[in-house]
mmCIF file with all atom_site columns, C-alpha atoms in Angstrom:
data_model
loop_
_atom_site.group_PDB
_atom_site.id
_atom_site.type_symbol
_atom_site.label_atom_id
_atom_site.label_alt_id
_atom_site.label_comp_id
_atom_site.label_asym_id
_atom_site.label_entity_id
_atom_site.label_seq_id
_atom_site.pdbx_PDB_ins_code
_atom_site.Cartn_x
_atom_site.Cartn_y
_atom_site.Cartn_z
_atom_site.occupancy
_atom_site.B_iso_or_equiv
_atom_site.pdbx_formal_charge
_atom_site.auth_seq_id
_atom_site.auth_comp_id
_atom_site.auth_asym_id
_atom_site.auth_atom_id
_atom_site.pdbx_PDB_model_num
ATOM 1   C CA . MET A 1 1   ? 1.220  -101.976 151.575 1.00 0.00 ? 24  MET A CA 1
ATOM 2   C CA . THR A 1 2   ? -0.047 -102.525 148.032 1.00 0.00 ? 25  THR A CA 1
ATOM 3   C CA . GLU A 1 3   ? 2.987  -100.700 146.602 1.00 0.00 ? 26  GLU A CA 1
ATOM 4   C CA . LEU A 1 4   ? 5.100  -103.656 147.698 1.00 0.00 ? 27  LEU A CA 1
ATOM 5   C CA . PHE A 1 5   ? 3.383  -105.899 145.178 1.00 0.00 ? 28  PHE A CA 1
ATOM 6   C CA . GLU A 1 6   ? 2.980  -103.319 142.405 1.00 0.00 ? 29  GLU A CA 1
ATOM 7   C CA . HIS A 1 7   ? 6.718  -102.775 141.897 1.00 0.00 ? 30  HIS A CA 1
ATOM 8   C CA . ASN A 1 8   ? 7.872  -104.965 138.987 1.00 0.00 ? 31  ASN A CA 1
ATOM 9   C CA . LYS A 1 9   ? 4.577  -106.832 139.075 1.00 0.00 ? 32  LYS A CA 1
ATOM 10  C CA . ASN A 1 10  ? 5.449  -108.768 135.906 1.00 0.00 ? 33  ASN A CA 1
ATOM 11  C CA . LEU A 1 11  ? 8.399  -110.476 137.608 1.00 0.00 ? 34  LEU A CA 1
ATOM 12  C CA . LEU A 1 12  ? 8.151  -113.712 139.542 1.00 0.00 ? 35  LEU A CA 1
ATOM 13  C CA . LEU A 1 13  ? 7.819  -113.128 143.275 1.00 0.00 ? 36  LEU A CA 1
ATOM 14  C CA . SER A 1 14  ? 11.192 -114.780 143.879 1.00 0.00 ? 37  SER A CA 1
ATOM 15  C CA . SER A 1 15  ? 12.811 -112.418 141.356 1.00 0.00 ? 38  SER A CA 1
ATOM 16  C CA . ARG A 1 16  ? 11.319 -109.345 142.986 1.00 0.00 ? 39  ARG A CA 1
ATOM 17  C CA . PHE A 1 17  ? 13.063 -110.061 146.260 1.00 0.00 ? 40  PHE A CA 1
ATOM 18  C CA . LEU A 1 18  ? 16.525 -111.173 145.163 1.00 0.00 ? 41  LEU A CA 1
ATOM 19  C CA . PRO A 1 19  ? 19.159 -110.019 147.646 1.00 0.00 ? 42  PRO A CA 1
ATOM 20  C CA . GLU A 1 20  ? 21.034 -106.872 146.667 1.00 0.00 ? 43  GLU A CA 1
ATOM 21  C CA . SER A 1 21  ? 23.769 -107.317 149.274 1.00 0.00 ? 44  SER A CA 1
ATOM 22  C CA . PHE A 1 22  ? 25.374 -109.963 151.456 1.00 0.00 ? 45  PHE A CA 1
ATOM 23  C CA . ASP A 1 23  ? 23.450 -108.606 154.446 1.00 0.00 ? 46  ASP A CA 1
ATOM 24  C CA . GLU A 1 24  ? 20.141 -109.252 152.658 1.00 0.00 ? 47  GLU A CA 1
ATOM 25  C CA . PHE A 1 25  ? 21.103 -112.821 151.770 1.00 0.00 ? 48  PHE A CA 1
ATOM 26  C CA . VAL A 1 26  ? 19.277 -115.222 154.081 1.00 0.00 ? 49  VAL A CA 1
ATOM 27  C CA . GLY A 1 27  ? 21.200 -118.329 155.062 1.00 0.00 ? 50  GLY A CA 1
ATOM 28  C CA . GLN A 1 28  ? 24.650 -119.546 154.049 1.00 0.00 ? 51  GLN A CA 1
ATOM 29  C CA . LYS A 1 29  ? 26.300 -117.396 156.736 1.00 0.00 ? 52  LYS A CA 1
ATOM 30  C CA . HIS A 1 30  ? 29.193 -119.864 156.844 1.00 0.00 ? 53  HIS A CA 1
ATOM 31  C CA . LEU A 1 31  ? 29.931 -118.861 153.235 1.00 0.00 ? 54  LEU A CA 1
ATOM 32  C CA . LEU A 1 32  ? 29.097 -115.166 153.332 1.00 0.00 ? 55  LEU A CA 1
ATOM 33  C CA . SER A 1 33  ? 30.140 -113.858 156.754 1.00 0.00 ? 56  SER A CA 1
ATOM 34  C CA . LYS A 1 34  ? 32.368 -110.775 156.680 1.00 0.00 ? 57  LYS A CA 1
ATOM 35  C CA . ASP A 1 35  ? 35.688 -112.635 156.927 1.00 0.00 ? 58  ASP A CA 1
ATOM 36  C CA . SER A 1 36  ? 34.780 -115.747 154.947 1.00 0.00 ? 59  SER A CA 1
ATOM 37  C CA . VAL A 1 37  ? 37.021 -116.836 152.098 1.00 0.00 ? 60  VAL A CA 1
ATOM 38  C CA . LEU A 1 38  ? 34.232 -116.778 149.497 1.00 0.00 ? 61  LEU A CA 1
ATOM 39  C CA . ARG A 1 39  ? 33.012 -113.298 150.433 1.00 0.00 ? 62  ARG A CA 1
ATOM 40  C CA . THR A 1 40  ? 36.573 -111.956 150.391 1.00 0.00 ? 63  THR A CA 1
ATOM 41  C CA . LEU A 1 41  ? 37.167 -113.427 146.925 1.00 0.00 ? 64  LEU A CA 1
ATOM 42  C CA . ILE A 1 42  ? 33.925 -111.892 145.671 1.00 0.00 ? 65  ILE A CA 1
ATOM 43  C CA . GLU A 1 43  ? 34.634 -108.467 147.161 1.00 0.00 ? 66  GLU A CA 1
ATOM 44  C CA . GLU A 1 44  ? 38.180 -108.463 145.773 1.00 0.00 ? 67  GLU A CA 1
ATOM 45  C CA . ASP A 1 45  ? 36.899 -109.753 142.407 1.00 0.00 ? 68  ASP A CA 1
ATOM 46  C CA . LYS A 1 46  ? 39.301 -112.693 142.458 1.00 0.00 ? 69  LYS A CA 1
ATOM 47  C CA . LEU A 1 47  ? 36.859 -115.516 141.877 1.00 0.00 ? 70  LEU A CA 1
ATOM 48  C CA . PHE A 1 48  ? 37.563 -118.608 139.850 1.00 0.00 ? 71  PHE A CA 1
ATOM 49  C CA . SER A 1 49  ? 35.240 -121.375 138.690 1.00 0.00 ? 72  SER A CA 1
ATOM 50  C CA . LEU A 1 50  ? 32.616 -122.447 141.198 1.00 0.00 ? 73  LEU A CA 1
ATOM 51  C CA . ILE A 1 51  ? 29.929 -125.102 141.248 1.00 0.00 ? 74  ILE A CA 1
ATOM 52  C CA . PHE A 1 52  ? 27.034 -124.693 143.664 1.00 0.00 ? 75  PHE A CA 1
ATOM 53  C CA . TYR A 1 53  ? 24.937 -127.726 144.441 1.00 0.00 ? 76  TYR A CA 1
ATOM 54  C CA . GLY A 1 54  ? 22.132 -128.489 146.834 1.00 0.00 ? 77  GLY A CA 1
ATOM 55  C CA . PRO A 1 55  ? 18.391 -128.894 147.103 1.00 0.00 ? 78  PRO A CA 1
ATOM 56  C CA . PRO A 1 56  ? 15.990 -126.477 145.397 1.00 0.00 ? 79  PRO A CA 1
ATOM 57  C CA . GLY A 1 57  ? 15.396 -123.197 147.178 1.00 0.00 ? 80  GLY A CA 1
ATOM 58  C CA . THR A 1 58  ? 18.716 -122.970 148.998 1.00 0.00 ? 81  THR A CA 1
ATOM 59  C CA . GLY A 1 59  ? 19.859 -119.850 147.149 1.00 0.00 ? 82  GLY A CA 1
ATOM 60  C CA . LYS A 1 60  ? 22.305 -121.190 144.568 1.00 0.00 ? 83  LYS A CA 1
ATOM 61  C CA . THR A 1 61  ? 21.025 -119.064 141.692 1.00 0.00 ? 84  THR A CA 1
ATOM 62  C CA . ALA A 1 62  ? 20.367 -116.063 143.949 1.00 0.00 ? 85  ALA A CA 1
ATOM 63  C CA . LEU A 1 63  ? 23.964 -116.205 145.185 1.00 0.00 ? 86  LEU A CA 1
ATOM 64  C CA . ALA A 1 64  ? 25.296 -116.525 141.638 1.00 0.00 ? 87  ALA A CA 1
ATOM 65  C CA . LYS A 1 65  ? 23.311 -113.447 140.570 1.00 0.00 ? 88  LYS A CA 1
ATOM 66  C CA . LEU A 1 66  ? 24.569 -111.531 143.609 1.00 0.00 ? 89  LEU A CA 1
ATOM 67  C CA . ILE A 1 67  ? 28.153 -112.498 142.720 1.00 0.00 ? 90  ILE A CA 1
ATOM 68  C CA . ALA A 1 68  ? 27.584 -111.264 139.162 1.00 0.00 ? 91  ALA A CA 1
ATOM 69  C CA . LYS A 1 69  ? 26.283 -107.962 140.471 1.00 0.00 ? 92  LYS A CA 1
ATOM 70  C CA . LYS A 1 70  ? 29.159 -107.510 142.931 1.00 0.00 ? 93  LYS A CA 1
ATOM 71  C CA . THR A 1 71  ? 31.784 -108.302 140.272 1.00 0.00 ? 94  THR A CA 1
ATOM 72  C CA . ASN A 1 72  ? 30.116 -106.323 137.456 1.00 0.00 ? 95  ASN A CA 1
ATOM 73  C CA . SER A 1 73  ? 29.820 -109.472 135.377 1.00 0.00 ? 96  SER A CA 1
ATOM 74  C CA . GLU A 1 74  ? 27.371 -110.149 132.587 1.00 0.00 ? 97  GLU A CA 1
ATOM 75  C CA . VAL A 1 75  ? 25.029 -113.058 133.406 1.00 0.00 ? 98  VAL A CA 1
ATOM 76  C CA . VAL A 1 76  ? 24.581 -115.898 130.927 1.00 0.00 ? 99  VAL A CA 1
ATOM 77  C CA . HIS A 1 77  ? 21.767 -117.984 132.446 1.00 0.00 ? 100 HIS A CA 1
ATOM 78  C CA . THR A 1 78  ? 20.512 -121.223 130.948 1.00 0.00 ? 101 THR A CA 1
ATOM 79  C CA . ASN A 1 79  ? 19.019 -124.534 132.005 1.00 0.00 ? 102 ASN A CA 1
ATOM 80  C CA . ALA A 1 80  ? 20.508 -127.888 131.021 1.00 0.00 ? 103 ALA A CA 1
ATOM 81  C CA . THR A 1 81  ? 17.091 -129.579 130.884 1.00 0.00 ? 104 THR A CA 1
ATOM 82  C CA . VAL A 1 82  ? 16.440 -127.878 127.544 1.00 0.00 ? 105 VAL A CA 1
ATOM 83  C CA . PHE A 1 83  ? 19.863 -128.567 126.080 1.00 0.00 ? 106 PHE A CA 1
ATOM 84  C CA . GLY A 1 84  ? 20.277 -130.080 122.678 1.00 0.00 ? 107 GLY A CA 1
ATOM 85  C CA . ILE A 1 85  ? 22.915 -129.545 119.996 1.00 0.00 ? 108 ILE A CA 1
ATOM 86  C CA . PRO A 1 86  ? 21.491 -126.135 118.910 1.00 0.00 ? 109 PRO A CA 1
ATOM 87  C CA . GLU A 1 87  ? 21.481 -124.832 122.492 1.00 0.00 ? 110 GLU A CA 1
ATOM 88  C CA . ILE A 1 88  ? 25.034 -126.042 123.123 1.00 0.00 ? 111 ILE A CA 1
ATOM 89  C CA . LYS A 1 89  ? 26.187 -124.269 119.937 1.00 0.00 ? 112 LYS A CA 1
ATOM 90  C CA . GLU A 1 90  ? 24.391 -121.083 120.973 1.00 0.00 ? 113 GLU A CA 1
ATOM 91  C CA . LEU A 1 91  ? 25.939 -121.215 124.456 1.00 0.00 ? 114 LEU A CA 1
ATOM 92  C CA . THR A 1 92  ? 29.386 -121.797 122.946 1.00 0.00 ? 115 THR A CA 1
ATOM 93  C CA . ASN A 1 93  ? 28.931 -118.773 120.669 1.00 0.00 ? 116 ASN A CA 1
ATOM 94  C CA . THR A 1 94  ? 27.792 -116.642 123.605 1.00 0.00 ? 117 THR A CA 1
ATOM 95  C CA . ILE A 1 95  ? 30.844 -117.644 125.646 1.00 0.00 ? 118 ILE A CA 1
ATOM 96  C CA . ARG A 1 96  ? 33.130 -116.878 122.694 1.00 0.00 ? 119 ARG A CA 1
ATOM 97  C CA . HIS A 1 97  ? 31.457 -113.493 122.334 1.00 0.00 ? 120 HIS A CA 1
ATOM 98  C CA . TYR A 1 98  ? 32.145 -112.503 125.944 1.00 0.00 ? 121 TYR A CA 1
ATOM 99  C CA . HIS A 1 99  ? 35.543 -114.166 126.319 1.00 0.00 ? 122 HIS A CA 1
ATOM 100 C CA . GLY A 1 100 ? 38.249 -111.548 126.483 1.00 0.00 ? 123 GLY A CA 1
ATOM 101 C CA . GLN A 1 101 ? 35.798 -108.657 126.116 1.00 0.00 ? 124 GLN A CA 1
ATOM 102 C CA . LYS A 1 102 ? 33.827 -108.669 129.282 1.00 0.00 ? 125 LYS A CA 1
ATOM 103 C CA . LYS A 1 103 ? 33.528 -110.647 132.477 1.00 0.00 ? 126 LYS A CA 1
ATOM 104 C CA . PHE A 1 104 ? 30.620 -113.031 132.458 1.00 0.00 ? 127 PHE A CA 1
ATOM 105 C CA . LEU A 1 105 ? 29.122 -115.496 134.858 1.00 0.00 ? 128 LEU A CA 1
ATOM 106 C CA . LEU A 1 106 ? 27.568 -118.652 133.431 1.00 0.00 ? 129 LEU A CA 1
ATOM 107 C CA . ILE A 1 107 ? 24.628 -119.946 135.435 1.00 0.00 ? 130 ILE A CA 1
ATOM 108 C CA . LEU A 1 108 ? 23.825 -123.434 134.201 1.00 0.00 ? 131 LEU A CA 1
ATOM 109 C CA . ASP A 1 109 ? 20.905 -124.779 136.208 1.00 0.00 ? 132 ASP A CA 1
ATOM 110 C CA . GLU A 1 110 ? 20.232 -128.519 136.357 1.00 0.00 ? 133 GLU A CA 1
ATOM 111 C CA . ILE A 1 111 ? 23.740 -129.344 135.098 1.00 0.00 ? 134 ILE A CA 1
ATOM 112 C CA . HIS A 1 112 ? 23.317 -133.002 136.089 1.00 0.00 ? 135 HIS A CA 1
ATOM 113 C CA . HIS A 1 113 ? 21.047 -133.388 133.030 1.00 0.00 ? 136 HIS A CA 1
ATOM 114 C CA . LEU A 1 114 ? 24.085 -133.057 130.755 1.00 0.00 ? 137 LEU A CA 1
ATOM 115 C CA . ASN A 1 115 ? 25.219 -136.613 131.497 1.00 0.00 ? 138 ASN A CA 1
ATOM 116 C CA . ARG A 1 116 ? 22.439 -138.172 129.439 1.00 0.00 ? 139 ARG A CA 1
#
């Protein structure tokens, strides 16, 4: 039983148990059932822009990371609470770097903080 907690012991507990497949994803069955529109778009790699919203702990970031994995996309993950001009410039440069070269998925947590 101790091996369970020794694997990747430097990661946060929530990061150690991120779902690897749709079957492992707990909740959101209305979005991820076998014939759902979202799951079909993910599996066929035909996604477009999405915004996930909801209370903390509902799986928004976990689902975004699963989508990135399923679509072989690079993850650009940042948090809007720490955004200032330098961070916006850095994010813009990162997006320019990936644009046209590689698929990427931008995870921008706490986006509502950008309206300040």
